[in-house]
XYZ file of C-alpha atoms in Angstrom:
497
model
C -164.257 -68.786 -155.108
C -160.460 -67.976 -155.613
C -158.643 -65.149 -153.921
C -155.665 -63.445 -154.333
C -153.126 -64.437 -151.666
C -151.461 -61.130 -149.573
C -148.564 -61.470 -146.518
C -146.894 -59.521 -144.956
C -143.887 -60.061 -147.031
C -146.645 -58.847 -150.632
C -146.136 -62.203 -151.718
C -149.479 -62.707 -154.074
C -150.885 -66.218 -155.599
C -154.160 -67.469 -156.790
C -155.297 -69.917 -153.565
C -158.282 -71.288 -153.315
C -160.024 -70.507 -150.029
C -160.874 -74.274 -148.584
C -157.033 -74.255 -148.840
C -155.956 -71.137 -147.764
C -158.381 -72.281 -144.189
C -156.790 -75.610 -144.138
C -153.348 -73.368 -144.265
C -153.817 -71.010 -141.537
C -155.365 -73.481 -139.227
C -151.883 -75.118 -139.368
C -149.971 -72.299 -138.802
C -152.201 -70.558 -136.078
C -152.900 -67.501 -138.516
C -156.188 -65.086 -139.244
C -157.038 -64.267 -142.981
C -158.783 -60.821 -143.187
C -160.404 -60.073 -146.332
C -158.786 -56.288 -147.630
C -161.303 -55.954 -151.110
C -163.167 -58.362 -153.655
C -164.235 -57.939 -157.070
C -166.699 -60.354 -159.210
C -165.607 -61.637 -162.112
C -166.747 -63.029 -165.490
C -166.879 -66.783 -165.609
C -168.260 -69.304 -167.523
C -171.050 -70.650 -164.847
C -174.070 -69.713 -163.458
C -172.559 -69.597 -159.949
C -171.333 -65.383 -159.125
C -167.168 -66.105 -158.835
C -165.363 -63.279 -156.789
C -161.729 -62.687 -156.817
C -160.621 -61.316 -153.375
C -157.470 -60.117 -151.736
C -156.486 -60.999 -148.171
C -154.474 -60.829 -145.891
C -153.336 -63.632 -143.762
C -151.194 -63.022 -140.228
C -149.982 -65.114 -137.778
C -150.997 -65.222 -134.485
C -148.633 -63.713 -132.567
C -146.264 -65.438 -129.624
C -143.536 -64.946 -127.532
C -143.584 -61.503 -128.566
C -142.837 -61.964 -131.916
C -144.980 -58.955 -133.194
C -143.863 -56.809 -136.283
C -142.583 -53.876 -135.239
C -142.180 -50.429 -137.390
C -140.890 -47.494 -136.515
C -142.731 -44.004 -137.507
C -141.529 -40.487 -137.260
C -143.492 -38.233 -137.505
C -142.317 -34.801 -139.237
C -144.229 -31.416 -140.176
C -144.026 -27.704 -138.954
C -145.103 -26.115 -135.680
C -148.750 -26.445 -134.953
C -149.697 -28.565 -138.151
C -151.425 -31.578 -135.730
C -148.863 -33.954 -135.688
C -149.345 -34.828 -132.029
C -153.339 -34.450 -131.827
C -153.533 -37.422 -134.610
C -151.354 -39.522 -132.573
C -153.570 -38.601 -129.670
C -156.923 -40.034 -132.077
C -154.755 -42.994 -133.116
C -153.525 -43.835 -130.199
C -156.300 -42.990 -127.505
C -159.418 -44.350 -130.140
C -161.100 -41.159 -129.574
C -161.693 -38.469 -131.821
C -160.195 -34.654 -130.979
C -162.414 -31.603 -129.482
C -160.705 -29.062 -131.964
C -159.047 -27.578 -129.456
C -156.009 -30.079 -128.994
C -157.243 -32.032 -125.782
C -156.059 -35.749 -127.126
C -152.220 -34.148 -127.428
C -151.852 -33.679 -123.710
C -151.401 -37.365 -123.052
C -148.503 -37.594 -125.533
C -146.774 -34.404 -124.004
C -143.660 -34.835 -121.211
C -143.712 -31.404 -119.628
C -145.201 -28.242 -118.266
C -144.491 -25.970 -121.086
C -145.364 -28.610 -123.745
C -148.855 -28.552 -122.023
C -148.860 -24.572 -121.478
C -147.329 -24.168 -125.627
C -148.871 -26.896 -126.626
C -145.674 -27.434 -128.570
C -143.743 -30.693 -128.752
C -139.989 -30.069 -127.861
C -138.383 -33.246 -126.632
C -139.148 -36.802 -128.408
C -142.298 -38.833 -127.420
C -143.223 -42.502 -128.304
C -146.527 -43.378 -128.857
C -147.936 -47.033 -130.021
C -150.913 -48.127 -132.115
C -151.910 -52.146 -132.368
C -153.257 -54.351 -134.831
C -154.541 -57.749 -134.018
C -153.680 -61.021 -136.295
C -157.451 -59.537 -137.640
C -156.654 -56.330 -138.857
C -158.316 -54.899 -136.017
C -156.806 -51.843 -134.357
C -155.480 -52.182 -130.478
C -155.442 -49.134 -128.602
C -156.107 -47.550 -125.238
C -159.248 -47.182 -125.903
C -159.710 -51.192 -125.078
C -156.721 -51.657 -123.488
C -155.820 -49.880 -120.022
C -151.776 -49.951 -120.210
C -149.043 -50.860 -123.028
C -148.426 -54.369 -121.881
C -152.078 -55.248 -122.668
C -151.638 -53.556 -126.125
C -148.572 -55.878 -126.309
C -150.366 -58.799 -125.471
C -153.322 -58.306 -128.237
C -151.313 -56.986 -130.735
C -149.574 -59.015 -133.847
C -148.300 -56.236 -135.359
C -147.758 -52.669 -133.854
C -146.625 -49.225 -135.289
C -144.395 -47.218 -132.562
C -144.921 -43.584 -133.020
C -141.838 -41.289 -132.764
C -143.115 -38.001 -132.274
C -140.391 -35.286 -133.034
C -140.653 -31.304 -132.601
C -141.799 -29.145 -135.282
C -140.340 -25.710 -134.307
C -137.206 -24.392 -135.722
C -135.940 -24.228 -132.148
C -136.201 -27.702 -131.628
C -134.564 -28.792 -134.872
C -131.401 -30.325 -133.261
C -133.991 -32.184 -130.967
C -135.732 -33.711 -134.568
C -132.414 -34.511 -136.241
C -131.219 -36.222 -133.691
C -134.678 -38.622 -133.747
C -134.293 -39.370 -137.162
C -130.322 -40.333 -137.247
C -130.699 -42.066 -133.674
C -133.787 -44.014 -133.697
C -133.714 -45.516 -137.189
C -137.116 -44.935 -138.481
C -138.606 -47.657 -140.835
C -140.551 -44.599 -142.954
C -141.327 -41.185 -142.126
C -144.832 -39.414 -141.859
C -144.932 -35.638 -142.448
C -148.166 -33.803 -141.512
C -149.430 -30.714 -143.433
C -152.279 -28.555 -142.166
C -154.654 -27.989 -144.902
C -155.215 -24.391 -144.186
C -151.339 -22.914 -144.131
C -149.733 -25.400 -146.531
C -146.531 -26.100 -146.963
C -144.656 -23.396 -144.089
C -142.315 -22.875 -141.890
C -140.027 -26.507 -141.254
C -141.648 -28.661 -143.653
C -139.793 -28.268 -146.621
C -136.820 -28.845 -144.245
C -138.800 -31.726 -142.807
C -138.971 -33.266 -145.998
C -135.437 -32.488 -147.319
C -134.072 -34.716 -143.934
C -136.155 -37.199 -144.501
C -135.278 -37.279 -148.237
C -131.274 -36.572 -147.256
C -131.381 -39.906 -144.423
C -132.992 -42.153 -147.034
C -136.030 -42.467 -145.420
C -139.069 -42.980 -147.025
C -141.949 -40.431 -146.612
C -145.308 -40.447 -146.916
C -147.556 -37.162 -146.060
C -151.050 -37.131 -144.100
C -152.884 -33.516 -144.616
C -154.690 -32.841 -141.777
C -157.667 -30.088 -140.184
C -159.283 -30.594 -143.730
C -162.725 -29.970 -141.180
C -161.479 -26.250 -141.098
C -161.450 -25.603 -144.924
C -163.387 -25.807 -148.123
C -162.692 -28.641 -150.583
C -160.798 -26.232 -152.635
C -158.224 -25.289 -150.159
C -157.690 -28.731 -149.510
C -157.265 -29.127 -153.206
C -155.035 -26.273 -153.690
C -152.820 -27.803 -150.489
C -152.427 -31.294 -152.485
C -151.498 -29.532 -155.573
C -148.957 -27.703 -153.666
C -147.429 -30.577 -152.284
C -147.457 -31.955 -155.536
C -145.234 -29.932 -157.325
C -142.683 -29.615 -154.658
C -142.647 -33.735 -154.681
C -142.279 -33.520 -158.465
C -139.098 -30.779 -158.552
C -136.081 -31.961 -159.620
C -133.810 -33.334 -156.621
C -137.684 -34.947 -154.969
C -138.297 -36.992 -157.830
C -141.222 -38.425 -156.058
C -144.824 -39.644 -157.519
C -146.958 -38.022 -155.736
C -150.332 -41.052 -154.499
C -153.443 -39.195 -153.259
C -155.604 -41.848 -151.517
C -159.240 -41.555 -151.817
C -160.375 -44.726 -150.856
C -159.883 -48.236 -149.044
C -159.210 -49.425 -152.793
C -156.262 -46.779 -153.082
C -154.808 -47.407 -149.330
C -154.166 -50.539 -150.097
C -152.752 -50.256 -153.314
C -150.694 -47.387 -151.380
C -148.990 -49.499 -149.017
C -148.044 -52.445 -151.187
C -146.642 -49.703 -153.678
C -144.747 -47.810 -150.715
C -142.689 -50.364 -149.313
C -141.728 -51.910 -153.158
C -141.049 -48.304 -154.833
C -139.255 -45.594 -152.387
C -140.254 -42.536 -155.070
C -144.149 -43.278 -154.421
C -145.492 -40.881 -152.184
C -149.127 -41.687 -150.495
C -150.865 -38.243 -149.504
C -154.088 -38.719 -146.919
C -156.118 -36.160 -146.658
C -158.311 -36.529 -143.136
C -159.334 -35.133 -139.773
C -158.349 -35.180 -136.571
C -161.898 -33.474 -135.410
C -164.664 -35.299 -137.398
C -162.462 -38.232 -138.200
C -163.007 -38.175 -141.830
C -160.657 -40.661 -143.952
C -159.192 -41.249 -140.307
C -160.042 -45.671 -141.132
C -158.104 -45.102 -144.467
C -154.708 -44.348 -142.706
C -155.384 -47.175 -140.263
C -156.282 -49.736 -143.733
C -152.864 -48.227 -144.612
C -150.551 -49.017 -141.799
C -152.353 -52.217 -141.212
C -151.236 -53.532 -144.209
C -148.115 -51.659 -144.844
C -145.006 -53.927 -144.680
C -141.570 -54.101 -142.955
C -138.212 -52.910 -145.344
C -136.195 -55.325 -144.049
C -136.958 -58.799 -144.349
C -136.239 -62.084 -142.819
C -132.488 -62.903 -144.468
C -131.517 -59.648 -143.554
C -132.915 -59.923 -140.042
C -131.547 -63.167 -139.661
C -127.637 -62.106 -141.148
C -127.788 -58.842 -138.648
C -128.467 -61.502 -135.316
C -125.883 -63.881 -136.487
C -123.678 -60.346 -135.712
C -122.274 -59.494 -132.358
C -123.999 -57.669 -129.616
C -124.171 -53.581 -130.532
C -127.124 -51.605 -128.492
C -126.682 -47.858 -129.571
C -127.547 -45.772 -126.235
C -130.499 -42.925 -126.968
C -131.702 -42.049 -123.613
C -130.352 -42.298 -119.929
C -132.632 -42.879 -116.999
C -132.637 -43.410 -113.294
C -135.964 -45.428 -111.962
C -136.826 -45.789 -108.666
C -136.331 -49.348 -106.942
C -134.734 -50.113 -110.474
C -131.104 -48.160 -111.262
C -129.972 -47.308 -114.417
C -131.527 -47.520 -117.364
C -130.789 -46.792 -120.470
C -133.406 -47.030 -123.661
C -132.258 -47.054 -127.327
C -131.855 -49.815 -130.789
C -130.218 -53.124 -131.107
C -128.381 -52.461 -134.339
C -127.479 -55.888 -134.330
C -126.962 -59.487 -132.494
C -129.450 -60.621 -129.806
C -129.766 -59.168 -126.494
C -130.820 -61.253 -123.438
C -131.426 -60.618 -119.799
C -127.898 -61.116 -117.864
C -125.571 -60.474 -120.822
C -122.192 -59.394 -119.937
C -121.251 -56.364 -122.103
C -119.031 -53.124 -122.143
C -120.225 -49.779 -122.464
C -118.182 -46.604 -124.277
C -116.347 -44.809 -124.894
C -116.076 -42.427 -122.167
C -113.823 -39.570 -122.277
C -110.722 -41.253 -122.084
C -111.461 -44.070 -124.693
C -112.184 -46.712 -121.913
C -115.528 -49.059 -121.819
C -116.895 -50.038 -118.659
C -118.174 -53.967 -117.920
C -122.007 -54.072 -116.847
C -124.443 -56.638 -116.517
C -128.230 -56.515 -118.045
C -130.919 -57.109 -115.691
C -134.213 -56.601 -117.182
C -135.420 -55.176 -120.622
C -138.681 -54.113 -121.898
C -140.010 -53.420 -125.181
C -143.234 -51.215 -125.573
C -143.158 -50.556 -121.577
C -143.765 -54.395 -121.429
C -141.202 -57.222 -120.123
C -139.328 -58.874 -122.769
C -136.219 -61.202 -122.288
C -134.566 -61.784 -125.679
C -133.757 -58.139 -127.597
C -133.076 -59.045 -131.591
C -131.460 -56.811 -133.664
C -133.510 -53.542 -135.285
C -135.864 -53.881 -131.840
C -135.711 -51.018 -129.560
C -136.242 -50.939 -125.902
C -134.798 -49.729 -122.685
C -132.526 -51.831 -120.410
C -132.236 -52.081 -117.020
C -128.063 -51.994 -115.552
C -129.144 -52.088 -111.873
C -126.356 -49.804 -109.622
C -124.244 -49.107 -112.913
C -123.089 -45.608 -111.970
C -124.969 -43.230 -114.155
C -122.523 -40.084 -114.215
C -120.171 -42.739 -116.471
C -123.127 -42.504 -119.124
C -123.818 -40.163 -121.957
C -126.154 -40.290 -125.033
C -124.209 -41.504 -128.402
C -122.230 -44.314 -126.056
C -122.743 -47.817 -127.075
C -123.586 -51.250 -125.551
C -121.521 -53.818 -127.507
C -119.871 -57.581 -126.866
C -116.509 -57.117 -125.574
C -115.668 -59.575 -128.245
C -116.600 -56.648 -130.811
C -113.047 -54.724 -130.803
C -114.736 -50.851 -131.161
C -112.781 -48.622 -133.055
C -112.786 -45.225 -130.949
C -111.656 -42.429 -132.984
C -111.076 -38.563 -132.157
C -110.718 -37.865 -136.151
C -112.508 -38.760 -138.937
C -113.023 -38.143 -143.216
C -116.609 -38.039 -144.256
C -117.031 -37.180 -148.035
C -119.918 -34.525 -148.303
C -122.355 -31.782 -149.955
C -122.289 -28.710 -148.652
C -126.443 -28.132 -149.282
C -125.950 -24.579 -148.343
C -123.296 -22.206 -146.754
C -124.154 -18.874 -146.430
C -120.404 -17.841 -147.040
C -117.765 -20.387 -147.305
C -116.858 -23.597 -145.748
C -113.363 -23.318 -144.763
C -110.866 -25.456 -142.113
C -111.411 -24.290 -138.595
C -115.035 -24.093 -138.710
C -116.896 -25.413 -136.496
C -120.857 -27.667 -136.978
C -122.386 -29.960 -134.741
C -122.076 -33.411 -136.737
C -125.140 -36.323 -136.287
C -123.956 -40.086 -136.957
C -126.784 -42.659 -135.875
C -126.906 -41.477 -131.950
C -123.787 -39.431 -131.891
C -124.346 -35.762 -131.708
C -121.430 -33.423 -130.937
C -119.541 -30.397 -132.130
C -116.548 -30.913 -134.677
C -113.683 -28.852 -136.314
C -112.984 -28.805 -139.546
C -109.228 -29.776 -139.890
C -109.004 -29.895 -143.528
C -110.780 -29.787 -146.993
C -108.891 -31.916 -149.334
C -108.031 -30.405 -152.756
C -109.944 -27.386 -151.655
C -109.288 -24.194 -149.679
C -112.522 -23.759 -149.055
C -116.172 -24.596 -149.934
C -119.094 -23.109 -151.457
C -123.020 -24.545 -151.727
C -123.289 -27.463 -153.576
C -119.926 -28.656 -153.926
C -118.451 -31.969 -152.553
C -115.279 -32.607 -151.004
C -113.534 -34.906 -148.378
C -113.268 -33.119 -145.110
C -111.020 -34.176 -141.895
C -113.524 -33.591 -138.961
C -112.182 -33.842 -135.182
C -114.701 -33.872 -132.432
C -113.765 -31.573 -129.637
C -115.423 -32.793 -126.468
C -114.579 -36.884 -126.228
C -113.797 -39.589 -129.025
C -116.423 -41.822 -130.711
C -117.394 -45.218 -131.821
C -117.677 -44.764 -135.504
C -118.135 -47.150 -138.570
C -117.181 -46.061 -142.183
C -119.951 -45.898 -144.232
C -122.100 -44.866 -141.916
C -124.370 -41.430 -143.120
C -123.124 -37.727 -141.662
C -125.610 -35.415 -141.452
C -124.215 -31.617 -139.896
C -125.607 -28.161 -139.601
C -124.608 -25.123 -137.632
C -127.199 -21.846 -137.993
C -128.216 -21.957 -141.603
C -124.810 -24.139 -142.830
C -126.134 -27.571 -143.470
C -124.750 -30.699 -145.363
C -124.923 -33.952 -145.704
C -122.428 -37.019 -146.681
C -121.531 -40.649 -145.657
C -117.658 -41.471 -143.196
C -114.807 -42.275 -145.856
C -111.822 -43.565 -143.609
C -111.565 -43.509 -139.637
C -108.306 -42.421 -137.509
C -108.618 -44.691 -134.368
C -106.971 -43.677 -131.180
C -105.179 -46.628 -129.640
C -107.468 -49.843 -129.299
C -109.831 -49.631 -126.565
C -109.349 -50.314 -123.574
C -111.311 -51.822 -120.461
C -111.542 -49.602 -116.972
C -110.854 -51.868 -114.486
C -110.621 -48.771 -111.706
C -114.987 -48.997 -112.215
C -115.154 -53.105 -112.877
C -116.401 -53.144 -108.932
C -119.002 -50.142 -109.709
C -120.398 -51.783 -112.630
């Protein structure tokens, strides 16, 4: 019997099986078989062909980790399927598996998402899914989990877009999911939804959901929909319903090699129908980035961009965001900044956790929330960062970003003002100048001279802009920086921190 040899990196090879045993004994692994065909052979013994997948067992907390946002306009069940994924159990119809995911009163009383949630769904070195349903708290999911998919659950009201944006530049998704209801189609935010996604690089797939509440034929006319919209010029995207276990594998091996294919799922939260096809598919589906890269980005200093600011009880500080590079370990020495005046402060890490479970050693791309004891939190603010004092941050007031104006109802002129995202930096900026133009119009480019008006930043060139203000949005990528003088350490607040 041969098989057809599947990582998690898609590396493929004939193996025979007595081998591929002998293999992952040695390396503390599972093999899970993902389909099987027989083939034609010349004997009178059946021969089978078979792909697998083989993971490691996990230790030390060295469990792949991807990142999911998940996209789609108000009310289209983007929270009440990561309630059924999540919780194991399957939805009333009436939206009683979101109310564990949402953070406050009026999310509950709306039963709208409008702040940014995190949700996580397991998979053993078997395949097998880890969720609440076995597992009473996150650290147990941790524990039994070799690979695990954290859910970043972002608001689909127009309200709330700054609130989405802001998830999608900060917390550096690995691939987007954006959920269509089957009855309403493509409305409201989702062709924004996808355009973000689209303008960030990210790549998308698309899960159609509450098929239980139409014929086959609405469904059918939804897909087609989505479809042609993928297939417009500007998408460019091939467009991969998945019908079967056969195609959801196929899906995710395709996905991660080719960003222009598109998966579509068509399921429900209700009677669970195809619900074990999107959990085949994120089983299997495989990180970007791989090892080199991983490895190259730890060799790099310390940088921990700062997403959210806490106070705990019997704890201090914390703060909870990515390790964009280096490695982070319990009782690192680091600055934070820049605060107002362009000065870092020194702080010490106590703890950190990862998936609300203890971890000691952060590595680059991993997010989690650390622990900075009495640190003084009035000194913090979202869009600061975390970095080695070795590092030398360039703080900057000004800065040229070369964009596309995607569309302006008027003109784009200097002295207008747009709130500007860059990773975890959201703030309002002037225009101070459009080079070689006087002004702007939808769908040109141009290199604009952008000065933030409430405190400087830590920038890096190249880095993607992404800025809106009403219906004026555009996107574009930092050309050159104008540093204020190099930074500088506060030693008034060295006793504080």
């Amino acid at each position: 019997m041969f098989s057809s040899f599947l990582t998690e990196k898609d590396v493929q090879c004939p193996v025979c099986f007595s081998s591929v045993n002998i293999l992952i004994n040695r390396v503390g692994a599972d093999i899970t078989i993902l389909r099987e065909r027989e083939v034609d052979f010349d004997s009178d013994l059946p021969r089978k062909i078979a792909e697998v997948l083989i993971r490691k067992v996990p230790d030390d907390q060295q469990f792949l980790d991807l990142r999911v946002a998940v996209l789609g306009n108000v009310d289209s069940g983007k929270s009440t399927l990561l309630g059924v994924l999540t919780q194991g159990e399957l939805d009333n119809g009436r939206g009683r598996t979101r109310l564990n995911l949402f953070r406050h009163l009026h999310e509950i009383q709306t039963g709208r998402t409008s702040s940014i949630s995190f949700e996580i769904l397991g998979f053993n070195s078997k395949g097998e899914v880890v969720n609440y349903s076995d597992s009473r708290t996150a650290e147990e999911i941790c524990e039994s989990a070799s690979k695990m998919i954290t859910f970043i659950d972002l608001a689909g009201h127009h309200k709330y877009l700054k609130t989405t944006i802001f998830g999608l530049t900060s917390y550096c998704p690995d691939f987007a999911m954006l959920v269509v209801s089957a009855n309403t189609g493509i409305a409201g935010t989702t062709r924004e939804h996808l355009g973000l996604a689209m303008a960030l690089k990210v790549p998308i797939f698309i899960v159609i959901s509450k098929v239980d509440l139409c014929t086959r034929a609405t469904v059918e006319r939804t897909v087609r929909q989505l479809e042609r919209v993928l297939k417009q010029p500007g998408c460019n995207k091939v467009p991969m319903v998945v019908s079967g276990t056969d195609d959801a594998v196929t899906a995710a091996q395709q996905f991660a090699q080719s960003p222009n294919i598109t998966p579509i799922f068509t399921l429900s939260s209700v009677s669970g129908e195809s619900l074990d096809l999107l959990k085949v598919f994120f089983n299997i589906l495989p990180p970007l980035s791989n090892s080199k890269e991983q490895e190259e980005l730890m060799q790099q200093l310390t940088e921990f961009q700062v997403d959210e600011i806490y106070t705990v009880p019997e704890v201090g500080t914390v703060v909870g965001g990515t390790l964009y590079s280096g490695i982070c370990r319990e009782g690192d020495d680091l600055v934070v900044g820049p605060a107002d005046s362009g000065h870092f402060y020194k702080l010490t890490i106590g703890s950190i956790q990862r998936n609300r479970s203890a971890c000691r050693v952060l590595r680059a791309g991993q997010a989690a929330t650390l622990a900075l004891g009495n640190f003084d939190r009035s000194l913090l603010r979202r869009g600061m960062v975390i970095v080695s004092p070795e590092i030398d941050p360039v703080i900057c007031w000004m800065f040229e970003a070369e964009i596309v104006l995607l569309f302006h109802a008027k003109t784009f002129h200097k002295g207008f003002q747009v709130t500007v995202h860059i990773g975890n930096v959201r703030q309002t900026a002037t225009v101070e100048a459009v080079y070689g133009k006087d002004e702007l119009r939808t769908g040109e480019k141009a290199v604009v001279l952008f000065k933030f008006i409430k405190h400087p930043e830590y920038l890096k060139v190249g880095a993607k802009v992404l800025f809106r203000e009403s219906v004026t949005k555009g996107i574009g990528h930092v050309t050159k920086l104008q540093p204020i003088a190099q930074y500088r350490l506060s030693h008034s607040e060295d006793d504080e921190a």
